[in-house]
mmCIF file of C-alpha atoms in Angstrom:
data_model
loop_
_atom_site.group_PDB
_atom_site.id
_atom_site.type_symbol
_atom_site.label_atom_id
_atom_site.label_comp_id
_atom_site.label_asym_id
_atom_site.label_seq_id
_atom_site.Cartn_x
_atom_site.Cartn_y
_atom_site.Cartn_z
ATOM 1 C CA MET A 1103 90.511 173.496 55.213
ATOM 2 C CA MET A 1104 91.383 172.871 51.595
ATOM 3 C CA ASN A 1105 93.116 169.540 52.095
ATOM 4 C CA GLN A 1106 89.967 168.158 53.721
ATOM 5 C CA LEU A 1107 87.825 168.927 50.663
ATOM 6 C CA GLN A 1108 87.496 167.373 47.233
ATOM 7 C CA PHE A 1109 88.597 169.473 44.244
ATOM 8 C CA ASP A 1110 89.144 168.356 40.687
ATOM 9 C CA ILE A 1111 92.501 169.045 39.047
ATOM 10 C CA GLY A 1112 91.441 172.305 37.394
ATOM 11 C CA GLN A 1113 89.897 173.641 40.588
ATOM 12 C CA TYR A 1114 93.008 172.735 42.574
ATOM 13 C CA ILE A 1115 95.267 174.633 40.161
ATOM 14 C CA ALA A 1116 92.967 177.669 40.326
ATOM 15 C CA LYS A 1117 92.862 177.587 44.147
ATOM 16 C CA SER A 1118 96.658 177.276 44.315
ATOM 17 C CA ARG A 1119 97.127 180.230 41.994
ATOM 18 C CA MET A 1120 95.041 182.406 44.336
ATOM 19 C CA SER A 1121 96.731 181.159 47.511
ATOM 20 C CA GLU A 1122 98.812 183.680 49.442
ATOM 21 C CA LYS A 1123 100.944 180.931 50.984
ATOM 22 C CA LYS A 1124 103.289 178.450 49.415
ATOM 23 C CA ARG A 1125 101.703 175.048 48.801
ATOM 24 C CA LEU A 1126 103.364 171.640 48.647
ATOM 25 C CA LEU A 1127 101.457 168.783 47.010
ATOM 26 C CA VAL A 1128 102.420 165.245 48.057
ATOM 27 C CA GLU A 1129 101.006 161.842 47.119
ATOM 28 C CA GLY A 1130 99.488 160.525 50.345
ATOM 29 C CA LYS A 1131 98.647 161.302 53.952
ATOM 30 C CA GLU A 1132 101.729 159.550 55.332
ATOM 31 C CA ASP A 1133 103.956 161.637 53.059
ATOM 32 C CA LYS A 1134 102.248 164.730 54.470
ATOM 33 C CA ASP A 1135 102.860 163.532 58.041
ATOM 34 C CA HIS A 1136 106.563 162.913 57.386
ATOM 35 C CA ILE A 1137 107.281 166.158 55.525
ATOM 36 C CA SER A 1138 105.306 168.086 58.177
ATOM 37 C CA ASN A 1139 107.618 166.613 60.818
ATOM 38 C CA LEU A 1140 110.636 167.834 58.876
ATOM 39 C CA LEU A 1141 109.302 171.318 58.151
ATOM 40 C CA GLN A 1142 108.342 171.781 61.804
ATOM 41 C CA LYS A 1143 111.885 170.950 62.856
ATOM 42 C CA LEU A 1144 113.226 173.464 60.328
ATOM 43 C CA GLY A 1145 110.750 176.146 61.385
ATOM 44 C CA LEU A 1146 109.159 176.251 57.932
ATOM 45 C CA ASN A 1147 105.792 174.708 58.776
ATOM 46 C CA LYS A 1148 103.996 178.053 59.195
ATOM 47 C CA ASN A 1149 104.972 179.182 55.702
ATOM 48 C CA VAL A 1150 103.705 176.165 53.771
ATOM 49 C CA ILE A 1151 100.336 174.472 53.300
ATOM 50 C CA ILE A 1152 100.738 170.766 52.538
ATOM 51 C CA ASP A 1153 98.086 169.250 50.295
ATOM 52 C CA VAL A 1154 97.490 165.573 49.561
ATOM 53 C CA ALA A 1155 96.794 164.295 46.054
ATOM 54 C CA GLU A 1156 94.379 161.659 47.325
ATOM 55 C CA ASN A 1157 92.021 164.526 48.214
ATOM 56 C CA ILE A 1158 91.930 165.698 44.593
ATOM 57 C CA ARG A 1159 89.504 164.126 42.148
ATOM 58 C CA GLY A 1160 91.110 162.608 39.081
ATOM 59 C CA SER A 1161 90.003 163.626 35.599
ATOM 60 C CA CYS A 1162 90.530 160.340 33.742
ATOM 61 C CA ASN A 1163 90.737 156.597 34.422
ATOM 62 C CA VAL A 1164 94.442 156.875 35.236
ATOM 63 C CA THR A 1165 94.311 159.868 37.583
ATOM 64 C CA LYS A 1166 91.205 158.568 39.330
ATOM 65 C CA ARG A 1167 93.207 155.565 40.558
ATOM 66 C CA ASN A 1168 96.721 156.970 40.920
ATOM 67 C CA ASN A 1169 97.801 159.844 43.163
ATOM 68 C CA ARG A 1170 101.192 160.057 41.466
ATOM 69 C CA ALA A 1171 99.455 160.511 38.101
ATOM 70 C CA LYS A 1172 97.415 163.410 39.519
ATOM 71 C CA ILE A 1173 100.582 165.234 40.531
ATOM 72 C CA ASP A 1174 102.218 164.561 37.157
ATOM 73 C CA LYS A 1175 99.156 165.985 35.394
ATOM 74 C CA ILE A 1176 98.969 169.078 37.614
ATOM 75 C CA HIS A 1177 102.687 169.700 37.189
ATOM 76 C CA GLU A 1178 102.493 169.413 33.406
ATOM 77 C CA ALA A 1179 99.496 171.750 33.319
ATOM 78 C CA CYS A 1180 101.381 174.316 35.394
ATOM 79 C CA LYS A 1181 104.401 174.112 33.079
ATOM 80 C CA LYS A 1182 102.225 174.725 30.001
ATOM 81 C CA GLU A 1183 100.394 177.658 31.589
ATOM 82 C CA ASN A 1184 101.919 180.622 33.370
ATOM 83 C CA LYS A 1185 104.168 179.200 36.043
ATOM 84 C CA ILE A 1186 102.625 179.093 39.529
ATOM 85 C CA GLU A 1187 105.455 180.317 41.706
ATOM 86 C CA ASN A 1188 103.953 179.196 45.006
ATOM 87 C CA LEU A 1189 103.033 175.572 44.115
ATOM 88 C CA PHE A 1190 105.584 172.795 44.657
ATOM 89 C CA PHE A 1191 105.448 169.023 44.277
ATOM 90 C CA LEU A 1192 107.168 166.061 45.944
ATOM 91 C CA ILE A 1193 106.743 162.585 44.487
ATOM 92 C CA ASP A 1194 108.270 159.162 44.955
ATOM 93 C CA ARG A 1195 111.134 158.424 42.615
ATOM 94 C CA GLU A 1196 110.134 154.769 42.300
ATOM 95 C CA PHE A 1197 112.484 153.266 39.653
ATOM 96 C CA LEU A 1198 113.388 156.496 37.861
ATOM 97 C CA LYS A 1199 117.022 156.492 36.680
ATOM 98 C CA PHE A 1200 117.847 153.056 38.063
ATOM 99 C CA GLN A 1201 119.616 150.992 35.444
ATOM 100 C CA ILE A 1202 118.444 147.402 35.896
ATOM 101 C CA ASP A 1203 120.102 144.775 33.726
ATOM 102 C CA SER A 1204 122.844 142.252 34.420
ATOM 103 C CA ASP A 1205 123.761 144.649 37.202
ATOM 104 C CA VAL A 1206 121.953 147.481 38.987
ATOM 105 C CA LYS A 1207 123.191 151.063 38.938
ATOM 106 C CA ASP A 1208 121.813 154.304 40.341
ATOM 107 C CA LEU A 1209 122.098 157.130 37.815
ATOM 108 C CA MET A 1210 120.644 159.726 40.236
ATOM 109 C CA LYS A 1211 123.496 160.557 42.573
ATOM 110 C CA SER A 1212 121.706 163.391 44.357
ATOM 111 C CA HIS A 1213 118.196 164.814 44.527
ATOM 112 C CA GLU A 1214 116.758 166.030 41.233
ATOM 113 C CA THR A 1215 114.014 168.489 40.356
ATOM 114 C CA ASP A 1216 112.046 169.526 37.284
ATOM 115 C CA GLU A 1217 111.199 173.178 37.916
ATOM 116 C CA ASN A 1218 108.884 172.989 40.971
ATOM 117 C CA LEU A 1219 108.648 169.175 41.056
ATOM 118 C CA SER A 1220 111.059 167.198 43.235
ATOM 119 C CA TRP A 1221 111.737 163.473 43.505
ATOM 120 C CA THR A 1222 112.751 161.579 46.631
ATOM 121 C CA ILE A 1223 116.300 160.217 46.502
ATOM 122 C CA GLY A 1224 115.073 156.663 47.088
ATOM 123 C CA HIS A 1225 112.153 154.680 45.706
ATOM 124 C CA SER A 1226 109.765 156.168 48.300
ATOM 125 C CA PHE A 1227 109.746 158.681 51.137
ATOM 126 C CA GLU A 1228 110.169 155.819 53.620
ATOM 127 C CA ASN A 1229 113.634 155.074 52.214
ATOM 128 C CA TYR A 1230 114.944 158.011 54.257
ATOM 129 C CA PHE A 1231 114.209 155.890 57.340
ATOM 130 C CA LEU A 1232 116.468 152.939 56.466
ATOM 131 C CA LYS A 1233 119.630 154.178 58.181
ATOM 132 C CA GLU A 1234 120.809 152.003 61.068
ATOM 133 C CA LYS A 1235 120.483 154.578 63.861
ATOM 134 C CA ILE A 1236 116.933 155.480 62.776
ATOM 135 C CA LEU A 1237 115.756 151.864 62.599
ATOM 136 C CA THR A 1238 117.342 150.852 65.895
ATOM 137 C CA ASP A 1239 116.044 153.912 67.751
ATOM 138 C CA ALA A 1240 112.476 153.333 66.559
ATOM 139 C CA PHE A 1241 112.586 149.584 67.201
ATOM 140 C CA ARG A 1242 113.983 150.159 70.709
ATOM 141 C CA PHE A 1243 111.001 152.425 71.409
ATOM 142 C CA LEU A 1244 108.477 149.962 69.941
ATOM 143 C CA SER A 1245 109.777 146.827 71.651
ATOM 144 C CA GLY A 1246 108.873 146.057 75.240
ATOM 145 C CA SER A 1247 111.005 142.927 75.337
ATOM 146 C CA SER A 1248 113.684 142.541 77.990
ATOM 147 C CA HIS A 1249 115.776 140.957 75.224
ATOM 148 C CA LYS A 1250 115.630 143.931 72.864
ATOM 149 C CA ASN A 1251 119.197 145.138 73.523
ATOM 150 C CA ASP A 1252 120.659 141.836 72.333
ATOM 151 C CA ALA A 1253 118.206 141.799 69.425
ATOM 152 C CA LEU A 1254 119.256 145.326 68.409
ATOM 153 C CA ILE A 1255 122.922 144.334 68.395
ATOM 154 C CA LEU A 1256 122.091 141.372 66.180
ATOM 155 C CA PHE A 1257 119.881 143.515 63.954
ATOM 156 C CA SER A 1258 122.623 146.126 63.476
ATOM 157 C CA GLY A 1259 124.985 143.394 62.344
ATOM 158 C CA ILE A 1260 122.626 142.106 59.634
ATOM 159 C CA ARG A 1261 120.911 145.344 58.532
ATOM 160 C CA LYS A 1262 123.012 145.721 55.379
ATOM 161 C CA LYS A 1263 122.228 142.139 54.400
ATOM 162 C CA ALA A 1264 118.542 142.836 55.023
ATOM 163 C CA ILE A 1265 118.741 145.877 52.726
ATOM 164 C CA ARG A 1266 120.178 143.765 49.903
ATOM 165 C CA LEU A 1267 117.541 141.121 50.441
ATOM 166 C CA ILE A 1268 114.743 143.701 50.379
ATOM 167 C CA ALA A 1269 116.201 145.226 47.218
ATOM 168 C CA SER A 1270 116.155 141.768 45.624
ATOM 169 C CA ILE A 1271 112.530 141.070 46.508
ATOM 170 C CA THR A 1272 111.561 144.586 45.403
ATOM 171 C CA LEU A 1273 112.983 143.913 41.954
ATOM 172 C CA ALA A 1274 111.356 140.484 41.853
ATOM 173 C CA ALA A 1275 107.988 142.045 42.662
ATOM 174 C CA LYS A 1276 108.571 144.690 39.972
ATOM 175 C CA GLU A 1277 109.275 142.018 37.370
ATOM 176 C CA MET A 1278 106.166 140.107 38.456
ATOM 177 C CA GLU A 1279 104.142 143.358 38.408
ATOM 178 C CA LYS A 1280 103.022 142.590 41.964
ATOM 179 C CA CYS A 1281 104.633 145.366 44.003
ATOM 180 C CA SER A 1282 103.013 144.440 47.330
ATOM 181 C CA TYR A 1283 103.408 140.662 46.923
ATOM 182 C CA PRO A 1284 106.515 140.188 49.149
ATOM 183 C CA ALA A 1285 104.925 141.827 52.193
ATOM 184 C CA GLY A 1286 101.888 139.607 51.751
ATOM 185 C CA VAL A 1287 103.737 136.288 51.757
ATOM 186 C CA ILE A 1288 106.936 136.732 53.790
ATOM 187 C CA ALA A 1289 106.578 135.946 57.501
ATOM 188 C CA TRP A 1290 109.069 136.794 60.222
ATOM 189 C CA SER A 1291 109.595 133.066 60.722
ATOM 190 C CA ASP A 1292 110.862 132.738 57.132
ATOM 191 C CA PHE A 1293 114.104 134.514 58.040
ATOM 192 C CA GLU A 1294 117.081 132.451 59.099
ATOM 193 C CA ILE A 1295 119.815 134.124 61.152
ATOM 194 C CA ALA A 1296 123.154 132.538 61.981
ATOM 195 C CA ALA A 1297 125.872 134.730 63.513
ATOM 196 C CA ASP A 1298 125.956 137.763 61.210
ATOM 197 C CA THR A 1299 124.271 136.116 58.226
ATOM 198 C CA LEU A 1300 120.670 136.545 57.101
ATOM 199 C CA SER A 1301 118.770 134.479 54.566
ATOM 200 C CA LEU A 1302 115.184 134.026 53.470
ATOM 201 C CA ASN A 1303 113.726 130.518 53.400
ATOM 202 C CA PHE A 1304 111.916 130.613 50.062
ATOM 203 C CA GLN A 1305 110.981 126.944 50.388
ATOM 204 C CA SER A 1306 108.976 127.747 53.506
ATOM 205 C CA ILE A 1307 107.042 130.374 51.543
ATOM 206 C CA ILE A 1308 106.417 127.976 48.647
ATOM 207 C CA GLU A 1309 105.148 125.227 50.940
ATOM 208 C CA ARG A 1310 102.872 127.607 52.811
ATOM 209 C CA GLU A 1311 101.472 129.406 49.769
ATOM 210 C CA GLN A 1312 101.148 126.391 47.446
ATOM 211 C CA SER A 1313 100.882 128.668 44.400
ATOM 212 C CA VAL A 1314 102.512 129.425 41.067
ATOM 213 C CA PRO A 1315 103.364 133.032 42.060
ATOM 214 C CA ALA A 1316 105.283 131.799 45.114
ATOM 215 C CA ASN A 1317 107.479 129.597 42.925
ATOM 216 C CA GLU A 1318 107.966 132.431 40.448
ATOM 217 C CA PHE A 1319 108.814 134.845 43.245
ATOM 218 C CA SER A 1320 111.446 132.477 44.642
ATOM 219 C CA LEU A 1321 113.166 132.055 41.269
ATOM 220 C CA ILE A 1322 113.174 135.751 40.361
ATOM 221 C CA ALA A 1323 114.234 136.963 43.817
ATOM 222 C CA THR A 1324 117.100 134.444 43.834
ATOM 223 C CA LYS A 1325 118.196 135.828 40.462
ATOM 224 C CA TYR A 1326 118.325 139.360 41.821
ATOM 225 C CA ILE A 1327 120.153 138.284 44.977
ATOM 226 C CA GLY A 1328 122.956 137.222 42.651
ATOM 227 C CA ILE A 1329 122.769 140.380 40.536
ATOM 228 C CA LEU A 1330 122.912 142.693 43.553
ATOM 229 C CA ILE A 1331 126.066 141.137 45.000
ATOM 230 C CA GLY A 1332 128.103 143.726 43.104
ATOM 231 C CA ALA A 1333 125.813 146.696 43.743
ATOM 232 C CA ASP A 1334 126.885 149.393 46.189
ATOM 233 C CA GLU A 1335 125.074 149.859 49.490
ATOM 234 C CA ASP A 1336 123.450 153.189 48.610
ATOM 235 C CA THR A 1337 121.953 151.760 45.415
ATOM 236 C CA CYS A 1338 120.448 148.817 47.291
ATOM 237 C CA GLU A 1339 119.058 151.107 49.998
ATOM 238 C CA ARG A 1340 117.493 153.476 47.473
ATOM 239 C CA ILE A 1341 115.905 150.904 45.171
ATOM 240 C CA CYS A 1342 113.946 149.161 47.951
ATOM 241 C CA ARG A 1343 110.213 149.844 47.788
ATOM 242 C CA GLY A 1344 109.673 151.937 50.910
ATOM 243 C CA HIS A 1345 106.496 150.325 52.252
ATOM 244 C CA THR A 1346 107.910 146.847 51.643
ATOM 245 C CA ALA A 1347 111.169 147.795 53.358
ATOM 246 C CA LEU A 1348 109.484 149.002 56.552
ATOM 247 C CA ILE A 1349 107.319 145.890 56.830
ATOM 248 C CA ILE A 1350 110.185 143.495 56.119
ATOM 249 C CA MET A 1351 112.582 145.296 58.474
ATOM 250 C CA GLN A 1352 109.968 144.940 61.212
ATOM 251 C CA ARG A 1353 109.801 141.201 60.535
ATOM 252 C CA VAL A 1354 113.595 140.892 60.450
ATOM 253 C CA PHE A 1355 113.763 142.471 63.913
ATOM 254 C CA ALA A 1356 111.035 140.098 65.117
ATOM 255 C CA ALA A 1357 113.239 137.262 63.862
ATOM 256 C CA CYS A 1358 116.170 138.809 65.766
ATOM 257 C CA LEU A 1359 114.132 138.763 68.981
ATOM 258 C CA TYR A 1360 113.326 135.115 68.407
ATOM 259 C CA SER A 1361 116.967 134.336 67.699
ATOM 260 C CA VAL A 1362 118.486 135.940 70.803
ATOM 261 C CA ILE A 1363 116.118 134.514 73.387
ATOM 262 C CA SER A 1364 117.907 131.535 74.857
ATOM 263 C CA THR A 1365 115.203 129.333 76.301
ATOM 264 C CA THR A 1366 113.583 125.985 75.776
ATOM 265 C CA ASP A 1367 110.195 127.679 76.051
ATOM 266 C CA THR A 1368 109.372 127.981 72.342
ATOM 267 C CA ASP A 1369 105.989 129.489 73.141
ATOM 268 C CA LEU A 1370 107.728 132.387 74.891
ATOM 269 C CA THR A 1371 110.203 133.013 72.106
ATOM 270 C CA ARG A 1372 107.492 132.967 69.434
ATOM 271 C CA ARG A 1373 105.302 135.243 71.540
ATOM 272 C CA GLU A 1374 108.083 137.850 71.833
ATOM 273 C CA ALA A 1375 108.569 137.859 68.066
ATOM 274 C CA HIS A 1376 104.844 137.838 67.395
ATOM 275 C CA ASN A 1377 104.199 140.796 69.705
ATOM 276 C CA PHE A 1378 106.665 142.987 67.847
ATOM 277 C CA ASN A 1379 105.426 141.809 64.485
ATOM 278 C CA GLN A 1380 101.879 142.828 65.431
ATOM 279 C CA HIS A 1381 102.604 146.560 65.336
ATOM 280 C CA LYS A 1382 100.581 148.241 62.587
ATOM 281 C CA GLU A 1383 102.511 149.737 59.687
ATOM 282 C CA LEU A 1384 101.308 153.240 60.588
ATOM 283 C CA VAL A 1385 102.686 152.850 64.120
ATOM 284 C CA VAL A 1386 106.069 151.650 62.851
ATOM 285 C CA SER A 1387 106.184 154.379 60.210
ATOM 286 C CA GLY A 1388 105.332 157.025 62.790
ATOM 287 C CA ALA A 1389 108.077 155.882 65.169
ATOM 288 C CA LEU A 1390 110.607 155.865 62.333
ATOM 289 C CA SER A 1391 109.543 159.335 61.227
ATOM 290 C CA GLU A 1392 110.098 160.680 64.739
ATOM 291 C CA ALA A 1393 113.536 159.055 64.925
ATOM 292 C CA TRP A 1394 114.376 160.458 61.471
ATOM 293 C CA VAL A 1395 113.695 164.089 62.410
ATOM 294 C CA ARG A 1396 115.682 163.683 65.644
ATOM 295 C CA PHE A 1397 118.764 162.276 63.959
ATOM 296 C CA ILE A 1398 118.641 164.110 60.657
ATOM 297 C CA SER A 1399 121.840 165.887 59.639
ATOM 298 C CA LEU A 1400 121.119 168.868 57.415
ATOM 299 C CA SER A 1401 124.696 168.739 56.125
ATOM 300 C CA SER A 1402 123.972 165.335 54.550
ATOM 301 C CA GLU A 1403 121.570 166.431 51.824
ATOM 302 C CA ASN A 1404 120.685 162.918 50.656
ATOM 303 C CA ASP A 1405 119.264 162.039 54.085
ATOM 304 C CA TYR A 1406 116.174 164.231 53.615
ATOM 305 C CA PRO A 1407 114.369 165.887 50.655
ATOM 306 C CA SER A 1408 116.754 168.834 50.580
ATOM 307 C CA ASN A 1409 115.570 169.772 47.093
ATOM 308 C CA VAL A 1410 112.081 170.593 48.392
ATOM 309 C CA VAL A 1411 113.449 172.451 51.410
ATOM 310 C CA ARG A 1412 115.550 174.728 49.200
ATOM 311 C CA LEU A 1413 112.585 175.490 46.927
ATOM 312 C CA ILE A 1414 110.127 176.441 49.656
ATOM 313 C CA GLN A 1415 112.450 178.409 51.939
#
């Protein structure tokens, strides 16, 4: 199969031009898994071949290291040549059309496309999974704790606060040019929950990390927490880095489990939280993807990549 082989950019364009089926090129394997789930639900999976940019050889130092850059280059080449009617692209929006200054605004109110190229509505594909019913359904499935019902109630009450916090640390990581830094240093035990409030103990991170970046991260994230107070919920949800959001949400729920277990046995409470926190990102992402396709409402076009669906139908 083509998506199991290695083609360079020119060869991929040539192969796509000769293809009898529609082709959709996405950045990574997880994106392929998620969009395949959606297309299967819509009955479109037999009409489309989904290719992954990581299986295409780059042609320069930039495209060799960056799947997004490969898609940008292929798309630009297709625009300059005769248009390839059967080749479509879906890429992460990242920070496109977010206005970040003394406040944060989203200038992309609905999905956008550039001919056959479509952007996700949020920073990453995983942002589609951040709705409350999707998160709670997946976490209910993944947790074996007898305390998970109480933890889910608590989690639902603080989810919006978690979104704002994740948006803040996403922007801090962007400013530091260390996009994966928050997921590497934030532990589930760093979250403090009281009633319906959620906060992140930056001092705990600083003391544990004992590094200049940890201090910098604390200062910058605190700045953005203040800036995002006035931002609307959709903007905060969309600007979160998707991979970071899934990991941090998992840790927030682990903290919820710890919080609701009323016992003097601290080993037990920590074990419950630790067990949930141990789930691999791929497992969590897979459970969320399944919940997403079950709950998706096709009438709410910002809840799934409706732009791609319209193009390939």
